[in-house]
Amino acid sequence: MGPIQTIEDLINLLRRRGVMMALIITLAASATLAHVLMRPEIYEAIAVIQVQSPSVGGEESQSSNQIARLLQTTEQQLTTRESLLEMIERHNLFSDTEGMNDDNKIYAMRTAVTFQSIATASQQAFGSPTSVSALTITVRLGEAEQAARVANDFAQNVLDRSIASQASRARDAATFFQTEEERISRQISALEDEIERFKAANPVVDEGTIAGERATIDAEIRAVSQEILAAQAELASLREKDRLRETDRRRIIDLEARETVLKTQRAALEGQRENLVDRVARTPEIERQLGAYARNLEQLQSQFQSVSERKVDAETTLRLEQENHADRFSLLERAVVPEYPVGGGRKKLLFAGTMGGIIAAFGLALLLETMNPVIRTSGQMQRQLGIRPVITLPELDLAKGRPKPERT
């Protein structure tokens, strides 16, 4: 059971510890007031940039994720060390702060500037990225004019960089797809020439044509072979004679010459037949190679068509950028000089400090009472010990001649 159980106990506690509690509360309130008065004032300036949709109907020049990525890239460029140092030097920021190096200034600047994208109010399709309708740039500094100037400077930098970035991206895209189209066109022409050379060197033969040619060659070989046999037989009969006449000798010479010619003709026909057989054997490989050429050509033509379509889109985007019909940023609201500081809350802070002092004072008083448990009244004696006192004698202060509070 604690020392405070009734209203009378609380009143007695306040009377005994009142001076100490008042001192603690006064110190807490004074310290809070000093902190509030010494706390620097912060002024907030806000600039708003609007993302305008294309003024030309039809397909959009840039998708929502490209706009968001562009804003993110621009924010990263503006918050680099070099950019922030240029901004600090241009506006003479933190000049009244001694002992503040560049790193501390950059950290303070990054803390003071906030970029926030605002999504469009229109309903987005499921799975599609959220489109951005505006960008707010918030700057918090100790001087109102500086906050407004810095916010407007950041906003102008966003506009300049976004315009330059969009135009550069459109030009780069158009140039890239133009180069790709030319490269793929050269590859297609080179492949077509290679296919024509391959077809000329490896003509594809028809099975019926091959069968007819082979039958013709075989018939010619048989005829030539028969003529050779006839010439050889006649030669053999002439050579078997004991005495050859002059006409026989001339006939032998003619037959030998004819035999040589016929053998040469038969060898040529056999070579044609072997070549024909080799062509028939190579036909599947030739067809496979032609099929591979056809697939490569089809793939290149498909790439060419895709690149051509994207080149047209890139050129359209570039024309829209040049004629100011594409997605673009505009300064919707310039930052004005704020009249009052933000985040004041001085009354709330002072009230919180005072309440903290009251709680601390009351807690310390309870702690002291708990550490020194003394029965001070008849009511406490009856509650603690169950004994009802008969008489109560006041504690006499003989030095000053007046009684002290009653003590049982």
Coordinates of C-alpha atoms in Angstrom, one line a residue:
M1 CA 0.0 0.0 0.0
G2 CA 1.4 3.4 -0.9
P3 CA 1.6 6.5 1.3
I4 CA -1.1 8.4 -0.7
Q5 CA -4.5 6.8 -0.3
T6 CA -6.9 9.7 0.4
I7 CA -7.3 13.2 -0.7
E8 CA -6.1 14.3 2.7
D9 CA -2.9 12.4 2.3
L10 CA -2.4 14.1 -1.1
I11 CA -3.0 17.5 0.3
N12 CA -0.5 16.9 3.2
L13 CA 2.0 15.6 0.6
L14 CA 1.7 18.8 -1.4
R15 CA 2.0 20.9 1.7
R16 CA 5.2 19.1 2.9
R17 CA 6.9 18.8 -0.6
G18 CA 5.3 21.9 -2.2
V19 CA 8.5 24.0 -2.2
M20 CA 10.6 21.2 -3.8
M21 CA 7.9 20.4 -6.4
A22 CA 7.4 24.1 -7.3
L23 CA 11.2 24.4 -7.7
I24 CA 11.3 21.4 -10.1
I25 CA 8.3 22.6 -12.1
T26 CA 9.8 26.1 -12.4
L27 CA 13.2 24.7 -13.5
A28 CA 11.5 22.4 -16.1
A29 CA 9.3 25.2 -17.5
S30 CA 12.3 27.6 -17.6
A31 CA 14.5 25.1 -19.4
T32 CA 11.8 24.4 -21.9
L33 CA 11.2 28.1 -22.5
A34 CA 14.9 28.7 -23.0
H35 CA 15.0 25.9 -25.5
V36 CA 12.0 27.2 -27.4
L37 CA 13.4 30.7 -27.6
M38 CA 16.8 29.4 -28.7
R39 CA 15.3 27.1 -31.3
P40 CA 15.9 28.5 -34.8
E41 CA 12.9 29.3 -37.0
I42 CA 12.4 27.2 -40.2
Y43 CA 10.7 28.6 -43.2
E44 CA 9.2 26.3 -45.9
A45 CA 8.8 27.2 -49.6
I46 CA 7.1 24.9 -52.1
A47 CA 7.4 24.9 -55.9
V48 CA 5.0 22.7 -58.0
I49 CA 5.9 21.4 -61.4
Q50 CA 3.1 19.9 -63.5
V51 CA 3.5 17.0 -65.9
Q52 CA 1.4 17.8 -69.0
S53 CA 0.0 15.1 -71.2
P54 CA 0.7 15.1 -75.0
S55 CA -1.4 17.7 -76.8
V56 CA -1.7 15.5 -79.8
G57 CA -4.1 12.6 -79.5
G58 CA -3.2 9.0 -80.1
E59 CA -0.3 7.2 -78.7
E60 CA 1.6 8.8 -75.9
S61 CA 5.2 9.8 -76.5
Q62 CA 6.5 8.4 -73.2
S63 CA 5.1 5.8 -70.9
S64 CA 4.4 6.5 -67.2
N65 CA 7.4 4.6 -66.0
Q66 CA 9.6 6.6 -68.3
I67 CA 8.3 9.8 -66.8
A68 CA 8.9 8.5 -63.3
R69 CA 12.4 7.3 -64.3
L70 CA 13.1 10.7 -65.8
L71 CA 12.1 12.5 -62.6
Q72 CA 14.2 10.2 -60.5
T73 CA 17.2 10.7 -62.7
T74 CA 16.8 14.5 -62.6
E75 CA 16.4 14.4 -58.8
Q76 CA 19.6 12.3 -58.5
Q77 CA 21.5 14.8 -60.8
L78 CA 20.3 17.8 -58.8
T79 CA 21.3 16.2 -55.4
T80 CA 24.9 15.3 -56.4
R81 CA 27.7 16.8 -54.4
E82 CA 28.8 19.1 -57.2
S83 CA 25.3 20.4 -57.9
L84 CA 24.6 21.0 -54.2
L85 CA 27.8 22.9 -53.8
E86 CA 27.0 25.1 -56.8
M87 CA 23.6 25.7 -55.3
I88 CA 25.1 26.6 -51.9
E89 CA 27.6 28.9 -53.4
R90 CA 25.1 30.6 -55.8
H91 CA 22.7 31.5 -53.0
N92 CA 25.3 32.0 -50.3
L93 CA 23.7 29.4 -48.0
F94 CA 25.0 28.6 -44.5
S95 CA 27.4 31.6 -44.6
D96 CA 26.5 32.6 -41.1
T97 CA 27.5 29.2 -39.7
E98 CA 31.1 29.0 -38.5
G99 CA 33.1 25.8 -38.6
M100 CA 30.7 24.1 -41.1
N101 CA 32.7 22.2 -43.8
D102 CA 31.4 21.2 -47.2
D103 CA 30.3 17.7 -46.0
N104 CA 28.1 19.2 -43.3
K105 CA 26.7 21.8 -45.7
I106 CA 25.8 19.1 -48.3
Y107 CA 24.1 17.0 -45.6
A108 CA 22.1 20.0 -44.4
M109 CA 21.2 20.8 -47.9
R110 CA 20.0 17.3 -48.7
T111 CA 18.0 17.3 -45.5
A112 CA 16.4 20.7 -46.4
V113 CA 15.3 19.7 -49.9
T114 CA 12.5 17.2 -50.6
F115 CA 11.2 16.0 -53.9
Q116 CA 7.8 14.3 -54.0
S117 CA 5.8 13.0 -57.0
I118 CA 2.0 13.3 -57.1
A119 CA 0.1 10.5 -58.8
T120 CA -2.8 11.3 -61.2
A121 CA -6.3 11.1 -59.8
S122 CA -7.6 9.1 -62.8
Q123 CA -8.0 5.4 -62.3
Q124 CA -5.2 3.2 -63.6
A125 CA -5.6 -0.1 -65.3
F126 CA -4.7 -3.2 -63.3
G127 CA -0.9 -3.9 -63.6
S128 CA -0.1 -0.6 -65.3
P129 CA 2.4 1.8 -63.6
T130 CA 1.0 4.8 -61.8
S131 CA 1.3 7.9 -63.9
V132 CA 2.7 11.1 -62.4
S133 CA 0.8 14.4 -62.6
A134 CA 3.0 16.7 -60.7
L135 CA 6.2 17.1 -58.7
T136 CA 6.5 19.2 -55.6
I137 CA 9.9 20.6 -54.4
T138 CA 9.9 21.6 -50.8
V139 CA 12.8 23.6 -49.3
R140 CA 13.2 24.4 -45.5
L141 CA 15.8 26.9 -44.5
G142 CA 16.3 29.5 -41.8
E143 CA 15.6 32.5 -44.0
A144 CA 12.3 32.9 -45.8
E145 CA 13.7 34.6 -49.0
Q146 CA 16.5 32.0 -49.3
A147 CA 14.0 29.1 -49.1
A148 CA 11.9 30.6 -51.9
R149 CA 14.9 31.3 -54.1
V150 CA 16.3 27.9 -53.7
A151 CA 13.0 26.2 -54.3
N152 CA 12.5 28.2 -57.6
D153 CA 16.1 27.4 -58.6
F154 CA 15.6 23.7 -58.1
A155 CA 12.3 23.9 -60.1
Q156 CA 14.0 25.7 -63.0
N157 CA 16.8 23.2 -63.0
V158 CA 14.2 20.3 -63.2
L159 CA 12.5 22.0 -66.2
D160 CA 15.8 22.6 -68.0
R161 CA 17.2 19.2 -67.4
S162 CA 14.0 17.4 -68.3
I163 CA 13.7 19.3 -71.6
A164 CA 17.3 18.6 -72.5
S165 CA 17.0 14.9 -71.4
Q166 CA 13.8 14.3 -73.3
A167 CA 15.1 15.8 -76.5
S168 CA 18.4 14.0 -76.1
R169 CA 16.7 10.7 -75.5
A170 CA 14.5 11.1 -78.5
R171 CA 17.4 12.0 -80.8
D172 CA 19.5 9.1 -79.5
A173 CA 16.6 6.7 -80.0
A174 CA 16.0 7.9 -83.6
T175 CA 19.7 7.7 -84.4
F176 CA 20.1 4.3 -82.9
F177 CA 17.2 2.7 -84.7
Q178 CA 18.2 4.3 -88.0
T179 CA 21.7 2.8 -87.6
E180 CA 20.2 -0.6 -86.7
E181 CA 17.9 -0.5 -89.7
E182 CA 20.9 0.2 -92.0
R183 CA 23.0 -2.5 -90.4
I184 CA 20.3 -5.2 -90.6
S185 CA 19.6 -4.1 -94.3
R186 CA 23.2 -4.7 -95.1
Q187 CA 23.1 -8.1 -93.4
I188 CA 20.0 -9.1 -95.4
S189 CA 21.6 -8.0 -98.7
A190 CA 24.8 -10.0 -97.9
L191 CA 22.8 -13.1 -96.9
E192 CA 20.8 -12.9 -100.1
D193 CA 24.0 -12.7 -102.2
E194 CA 25.4 -15.7 -100.3
I195 CA 22.2 -17.7 -101.0
E196 CA 22.4 -16.9 -104.7
R197 CA 26.1 -18.0 -104.9
F198 CA 25.3 -21.2 -103.0
K199 CA 22.4 -22.0 -105.3
A200 CA 24.6 -21.4 -108.4
A201 CA 27.3 -23.7 -107.0
N202 CA 24.9 -26.3 -105.7
P203 CA 21.8 -26.5 -108.0
V204 CA 18.9 -28.5 -106.6
V205 CA 18.0 -31.3 -109.0
D206 CA 14.6 -33.0 -109.4
E207 CA 14.3 -36.7 -108.8
G208 CA 12.5 -37.3 -112.1
T209 CA 15.0 -35.2 -114.1
I210 CA 17.9 -37.0 -112.4
A211 CA 16.4 -40.4 -113.3
G212 CA 15.9 -39.4 -117.0
E213 CA 19.5 -38.0 -117.2
R214 CA 20.9 -41.1 -115.7
A215 CA 19.0 -43.4 -118.1
T216 CA 20.2 -41.4 -121.0
I217 CA 23.8 -41.5 -119.8
D218 CA 23.6 -45.2 -119.2
A219 CA 22.3 -45.8 -122.7
E220 CA 25.1 -43.7 -124.2
I221 CA 27.7 -45.6 -122.2
R222 CA 26.2 -48.9 -123.4
A223 CA 26.3 -47.7 -127.0
V224 CA 29.9 -46.5 -126.7
S225 CA 30.9 -49.7 -125.0
Q226 CA 29.4 -51.7 -127.9
E227 CA 31.3 -49.7 -130.4
I228 CA 34.5 -50.2 -128.5
L229 CA 33.9 -54.0 -128.4
A230 CA 33.2 -53.9 -132.1
A231 CA 36.4 -52.0 -132.8
Q232 CA 38.3 -54.3 -130.6
A233 CA 36.9 -57.4 -132.3
E234 CA 37.8 -56.0 -135.8
L235 CA 41.3 -55.1 -134.6
A236 CA 41.7 -58.6 -133.2
S237 CA 40.7 -60.2 -136.5
L238 CA 43.0 -58.0 -138.5
R239 CA 45.9 -58.6 -136.2
E240 CA 45.5 -62.4 -136.6
K241 CA 46.3 -62.3 -140.3
D242 CA 49.7 -63.5 -141.3
R243 CA 50.2 -60.9 -143.9
L244 CA 48.7 -57.4 -143.6
R245 CA 48.0 -55.4 -146.6
E246 CA 48.4 -51.7 -146.7
T247 CA 44.7 -51.2 -146.4
D248 CA 44.7 -53.5 -143.4
R249 CA 47.4 -51.4 -141.7
R250 CA 45.5 -48.2 -142.3
R251 CA 42.3 -49.8 -141.0
I252 CA 44.1 -50.9 -137.8
I253 CA 45.4 -47.4 -137.3
D254 CA 41.8 -46.0 -137.7
L255 CA 40.4 -48.6 -135.4
E256 CA 42.9 -47.9 -132.7
A257 CA 42.3 -44.2 -133.0
R258 CA 38.5 -44.7 -132.8
E259 CA 39.0 -47.0 -129.8
T260 CA 40.9 -44.3 -128.0
V261 CA 38.2 -41.7 -128.8
L262 CA 35.4 -44.1 -127.7
K263 CA 37.2 -44.9 -124.5
T264 CA 37.6 -41.2 -123.8
Q265 CA 34.0 -40.6 -124.5
R266 CA 32.9 -43.4 -122.2
A267 CA 35.1 -42.1 -119.4
A268 CA 33.5 -38.7 -119.8
L269 CA 30.1 -40.3 -119.7
E270 CA 31.0 -42.2 -116.6
G271 CA 32.3 -39.0 -115.0
Q272 CA 28.9 -37.4 -115.7
R273 CA 27.2 -40.4 -114.2
E274 CA 29.3 -40.2 -111.0
N275 CA 28.7 -36.4 -110.8
L276 CA 25.0 -37.1 -111.1
V277 CA 25.2 -39.7 -108.4
D278 CA 27.1 -37.3 -106.2
R279 CA 24.6 -34.5 -106.8
V280 CA 21.8 -36.9 -105.7
A281 CA 23.7 -37.9 -102.6
R282 CA 24.4 -34.2 -101.7
T283 CA 20.8 -33.1 -102.3
P284 CA 19.6 -33.5 -98.6
E285 CA 22.6 -31.5 -97.3
I286 CA 21.9 -28.8 -99.9
E287 CA 18.3 -28.6 -98.8
R288 CA 19.3 -28.4 -95.1
Q289 CA 21.7 -25.6 -95.9
L290 CA 19.1 -23.8 -97.9
G291 CA 16.6 -24.2 -95.1
A292 CA 19.1 -22.7 -92.6
Y293 CA 19.6 -19.8 -95.0
A294 CA 15.9 -19.3 -95.2
R295 CA 15.5 -19.2 -91.5
N296 CA 18.3 -16.7 -91.0
L297 CA 16.8 -14.6 -93.7
E298 CA 13.4 -14.7 -92.1
Q299 CA 14.8 -13.8 -88.7
L300 CA 16.7 -10.8 -90.2
Q301 CA 13.6 -9.7 -92.0
S302 CA 11.6 -9.9 -88.8
Q303 CA 14.3 -7.9 -87.0
F304 CA 14.2 -5.4 -89.8
Q305 CA 10.5 -4.9 -89.6
S306 CA 10.6 -4.5 -85.8
V307 CA 13.4 -2.0 -85.9
S308 CA 11.6 -0.1 -88.7
E309 CA 8.5 0.2 -86.6
R310 CA 10.4 1.4 -83.6
K311 CA 12.4 3.8 -85.7
V312 CA 9.0 5.3 -86.9
D313 CA 7.9 5.6 -83.3
A314 CA 11.2 7.3 -82.3
E315 CA 11.0 9.7 -85.2
T316 CA 7.4 10.5 -84.2
T317 CA 8.5 11.1 -80.6
L318 CA 11.3 13.4 -81.9
R319 CA 8.9 15.4 -84.0
L320 CA 6.6 15.8 -81.0
E321 CA 9.4 16.9 -78.9
Q322 CA 10.6 19.5 -81.5
E323 CA 7.0 20.8 -81.9
N324 CA 6.3 20.8 -78.1
H325 CA 3.5 18.2 -78.4
A326 CA 5.0 15.5 -76.2
D327 CA 4.9 15.0 -72.5
R328 CA 6.5 18.1 -71.0
F329 CA 7.0 19.8 -67.6
S330 CA 5.7 23.3 -66.7
L331 CA 6.1 25.4 -63.6
L332 CA 2.6 25.3 -62.2
E333 CA 3.3 27.3 -59.0
R334 CA 6.4 29.3 -58.1
A335 CA 7.6 29.2 -54.5
V336 CA 6.6 32.4 -52.7
V337 CA 8.4 33.9 -49.7
P338 CA 6.7 32.3 -46.6
E339 CA 5.4 34.8 -44.0
Y340 CA 5.5 32.5 -41.0
P341 CA 7.8 29.8 -39.9
V342 CA 6.7 26.2 -40.0
G343 CA 6.8 23.6 -37.3
G344 CA 6.4 26.2 -34.6
G345 CA 4.5 24.3 -31.9
R346 CA 6.1 26.5 -29.3
K347 CA 3.1 26.5 -27.1
K348 CA 2.8 22.7 -27.4
L349 CA 6.5 22.3 -26.6
L350 CA 6.3 24.6 -23.6
F351 CA 3.2 22.8 -22.3
A352 CA 4.9 19.4 -22.8
G353 CA 8.0 20.6 -20.9
T354 CA 5.8 22.0 -18.0
M355 CA 3.8 18.8 -17.8
G356 CA 7.0 16.8 -17.7
G357 CA 8.2 18.9 -14.8
I358 CA 5.0 18.4 -12.9
I359 CA 5.2 14.6 -13.5
A360 CA 8.9 14.6 -12.4
A361 CA 8.1 16.6 -9.3
F362 CA 5.2 14.5 -8.2
G363 CA 7.2 11.3 -8.9
L364 CA 10.1 12.5 -6.8
A365 CA 7.8 13.5 -4.0
L366 CA 6.2 10.0 -4.0
L367 CA 9.7 8.4 -4.1
L368 CA 10.8 10.4 -1.0
E369 CA 7.6 9.5 0.8
T370 CA 8.0 5.8 0.0
M371 CA 11.6 5.9 1.1
N372 CA 10.5 7.4 4.5
P373 CA 7.2 5.6 5.5
V374 CA 6.0 7.7 8.5
I375 CA 2.5 7.5 10.0
R376 CA 1.5 11.1 10.2
T377 CA -2.2 11.1 10.9
S378 CA -4.7 9.1 12.9
G379 CA -6.4 7.9 9.7
Q380 CA -3.1 6.4 8.5
M381 CA -2.6 4.6 11.8
Q382 CA -6.0 3.2 11.7
R383 CA -5.6 2.0 8.1
Q384 CA -2.1 0.7 8.5
L385 CA -2.2 -0.9 12.0
G386 CA -5.9 -1.3 12.6
I387 CA -5.5 0.7 15.9
R388 CA -7.7 3.7 16.6
P389 CA -5.8 6.4 18.6
V390 CA -7.5 7.7 21.7
I391 CA -5.9 11.2 21.6
T392 CA -3.8 13.1 19.1
L393 CA -1.1 15.4 20.4
P394 CA 0.3 18.2 18.2
E395 CA 4.1 18.4 17.7
L396 CA 5.1 21.5 19.6
D397 CA 7.8 23.8 18.2
L398 CA 9.1 25.2 21.4
A399 CA 11.7 27.4 19.7
K400 CA 9.0 29.4 17.8
G401 CA 6.2 28.9 20.3
R402 CA 3.6 27.4 17.8
P403 CA 2.4 23.9 17.4
K404 CA 3.5 21.8 14.4
P405 CA 1.0 19.6 12.5
E406 CA -0.6 16.9 14.6
R407 CA 1.3 13.6 14.8
T408 CA -0.2 10.6 16.4

